[in-house]
Amino acid sequence: MLDTNARPPQMPLRPPSEVMRLRRMGASFPTRLSFLRVLLRRLSAENTIVIRPVWEMDAGGFGHAVYSLTFGGHVYSLVAVSTDLPADQRTDRVIATAWDTAYVLYDGVPDAGEIARIVETAPKQEAARFTARDLVLSRANKSVRLFAHTVERLRAGQQPDETLVRDTGYLMRTTAVYGNGKFGIADRADFAERDGMGGSFAAEMLAVWLIRGFTHDLVEHVGGAKLAPHLKRHLGIGNSTGLGMAPFLVSHPMLLNAWITARETALARVRAVEGLNAEQIDTLYALVIRAAQHLAEWQVPDAIGQVRIDRMRSEWPKVAAMMTPDLMTSHQPLEQLWQATRDFSVDTQECLAALLIEPFGDLVDDLVDAMATERRVTLDAGMTCAEVDALIARDWAWAHCDYDAPDACHQFWYVSEAKAEPRLGLRHEEQGAELESPLDIARQVACLARDLPEDGTVAEFLSLHPEHRAAMRRVQSLDGAPFAEIRDNLIADTCLPIDMLRCKLAFFGAAKFDPKSDRWTRITLCQGAPLHDELSDADDWWLPVFAS
């Protein structure tokens, strides 16, 4: 009898010692498992319809609007507020106190009183307090040049310059998308059990997609004409992300493990595919061409980032050349291709990994069900110290170094008192190291290993050395969650926080990473994604390219 619950065959997963290094994490690309892709597939499956019951905008585009949809048996509404922001107050920095637009994703349909409350409070952001009916809080600034240009062209009966649309990619960029109880909004647990909202950052991604549609409506309203569909589809929503996001991957190790495990399992399943049919081969060829165009359109001012993109451009034709008819029709063709490209750059390898996963939704999409987890880091007080020592020897060799050396403890993480946001200080040049946040996981484990006795239990050891409790939990938990730890020293001079940012943002579904330093980046979300009235075609926008 056929076992319908049998797991698909798969190759061995890549080892954590390879996958969980910062350089490789910082080469991540979006995949069909990314949260935006998952959300839009589910919206499409439900034949979701977005309506706009409120549009109270003056000729200049200032006022408010409401968008509503039904998803998983619940109604959600985006309340968008547009204000006239003086040029001298426009900044993407976290110290900003005013923005072009502000948003609340609301649980249900807001009545006039609730709309008035949100219109009053949303533009204040952190300076206001919200309610449990407010699920997500966000704000965004215009891409002033493209927004103004588009308005001017539309008023003249013309479409905006295609090169400018292609190169910019968004009309507005968010500077924060807050969820999970911040400033009084709903805790994730309040709605995580609802159909479709249990995935990681599902509410935030829903808000971002609705915001992107609002930016299209706003520019068309001010310009007095419609954008061409292909231009509108290319205009995503920009985002500026800095250090505030980086510690998340460290403070949520079990969630990180779930995300990486799903992606790596998807790659392992695809590599094990015995043979390809003609449709799959054609799809893979089309995706290779699309990726080449995406790389050609991806330009960044950052010199280091551009060198990496240029190398990918030079290597990608070699990847394509390997995909001969003989290889693609042979036994386990994707495994052969994967192994043949192992000497290419980390960036090219990770792009190829995402590409290989893309055509095989029937094989990998079930993995998204395990990407949200309530699992927590736990302590086993009954474990012997000898067993802990064996775990450290097996899993944590990478953590051992001389942490008194200046380069090994070069920087320290702390939380800004003024903005309550993570920051990074230089230990040997700046004050404040005594307020260090505990993101120095490698150093903590190295100290634990130094003090660990040969005999006794964890309980006995921690009764004498309670300062090692956190490190002990990390060591024990990693035993059952191999992708939970970033296997690099996060206080070393070699740690680039932007690698952590890119890893998380790729899981959101971000593309066109535009690093502004090693501590913050701009990205584009929803570029190429279906518009509010295009959900019937929701799943073919991996690595979007400009279509004229």
XYZ file of N, CA, C and O in Angstrom, residues 50 52 55 67 78 80 103 171 206-220 227 232 235-237 525-526 530-533:
136
model
N -9.615 42.897 -3.149
C -9.289 44.101 -2.391
C -10.245 45.209 -2.823
O -10.412 45.476 -4.013
N -11.622 49.393 -1.952
C -11.182 50.668 -1.384
C -12.422 51.468 -0.994
O -12.877 52.328 -1.737
N -11.735 56.925 0.234
C -10.664 57.663 -0.448
C -10.920 59.152 -0.227
O -11.688 59.787 -0.936
N -8.303 50.441 2.642
C -8.388 49.265 1.773
C -8.808 48.079 2.639
O -8.282 47.914 3.748
N -6.329 48.198 5.633
C -5.194 49.111 5.731
C -5.727 50.533 5.737
O -6.437 50.947 4.818
N -4.461 54.202 5.386
C -3.290 54.936 4.899
C -3.515 56.426 5.095
O -4.573 56.949 4.742
N 0.693 54.276 8.261
C -0.259 53.205 7.992
C -0.547 52.387 9.243
O 0.331 52.195 10.098
N 7.898 53.870 -5.636
C 7.448 55.250 -5.443
C 7.643 55.714 -4.013
O 7.775 56.905 -3.743
N 1.348 41.382 4.592
C 0.063 41.832 4.077
C 0.009 43.360 4.057
O -0.441 43.975 3.080
N 0.472 43.979 5.126
C 0.491 45.440 5.179
C 1.369 46.013 4.070
O 0.992 46.978 3.387
N 2.544 45.436 3.859
C 3.469 45.949 2.844
C 2.846 45.853 1.451
O 2.940 46.792 0.653
N 2.211 44.729 1.144
C 1.602 44.566 -0.184
C 0.474 45.576 -0.395
O 0.354 46.175 -1.463
N -0.333 45.807 0.628
C -1.407 46.795 0.514
C -0.845 48.210 0.398
O -1.358 49.042 -0.364
N 0.218 48.499 1.136
C 0.864 49.820 1.041
C 1.366 50.059 -0.375
O 1.209 51.158 -0.933
N 1.961 49.049 -0.963
C 2.465 49.192 -2.332
C 1.338 49.584 -3.284
O 1.485 50.467 -4.130
N 0.178 48.967 -3.140
C -0.950 49.336 -3.980
C -1.418 50.761 -3.737
O -1.809 51.475 -4.679
N -1.368 51.181 -2.476
C -1.737 52.573 -2.168
C -0.810 53.559 -2.856
O -1.253 54.602 -3.359
N 0.483 53.264 -2.923
C 1.411 54.192 -3.574
C 1.061 54.361 -5.052
O 1.198 55.451 -5.606
N 0.614 53.281 -5.690
C 0.182 53.387 -7.090
C -1.046 54.282 -7.205
O -1.106 55.171 -8.076
N -2.041 54.026 -6.334
C -3.275 54.819 -6.389
C -3.006 56.295 -6.126
O -3.611 57.182 -6.742
N -2.091 56.565 -5.200
C -1.817 57.950 -4.833
C -1.192 58.718 -5.988
O -1.599 59.853 -6.297
N -0.202 58.132 -6.642
C 0.455 58.854 -7.735
C -0.502 59.018 -8.913
O -0.472 60.050 -9.609
N -1.377 58.050 -9.131
C -2.365 58.197 -10.201
C -3.389 59.283 -9.854
O -3.819 60.041 -10.733
N -1.249 54.705 -14.549
C 0.038 54.158 -14.943
C -0.169 52.959 -15.854
O -1.135 52.199 -15.697
N 3.453 49.802 -13.436
C 2.895 49.671 -12.097
C 3.377 48.378 -11.436
O 3.711 48.351 -10.255
N 6.832 48.645 -10.026
C 6.998 49.552 -8.879
C 6.594 48.830 -7.599
O 5.409 48.654 -7.305
N 7.596 48.385 -6.857
C 7.347 47.725 -5.586
C 7.249 48.744 -4.469
O 6.887 49.904 -4.688
N 7.601 48.299 -3.292
C 7.684 49.216 -2.152
C 9.110 49.143 -1.630
O 9.634 48.064 -1.368
N 10.638 45.499 -2.033
C 9.687 44.425 -1.774
C 8.544 44.530 -2.782
O 8.197 45.631 -3.222
N 7.965 43.390 -3.126
C 6.779 43.320 -4.002
C 7.058 43.746 -5.429
O 6.107 43.901 -6.209
N 1.950 40.530 -8.134
C 0.635 40.881 -8.675
C 0.072 42.110 -7.987
O 0.302 42.348 -6.805
N -0.671 42.891 -8.760
C -1.359 44.049 -8.215
C -2.597 43.591 -7.462
O -2.923 42.406 -7.421
N -3.307 44.543 -6.862
C -4.479 44.194 -6.066
C -5.532 43.439 -6.869
O -6.284 42.644 -6.304
N -5.582 43.673 -8.185
C -6.586 43.001 -9.009
C -5.981 41.919 -9.900
O -6.590 41.505 -10.888
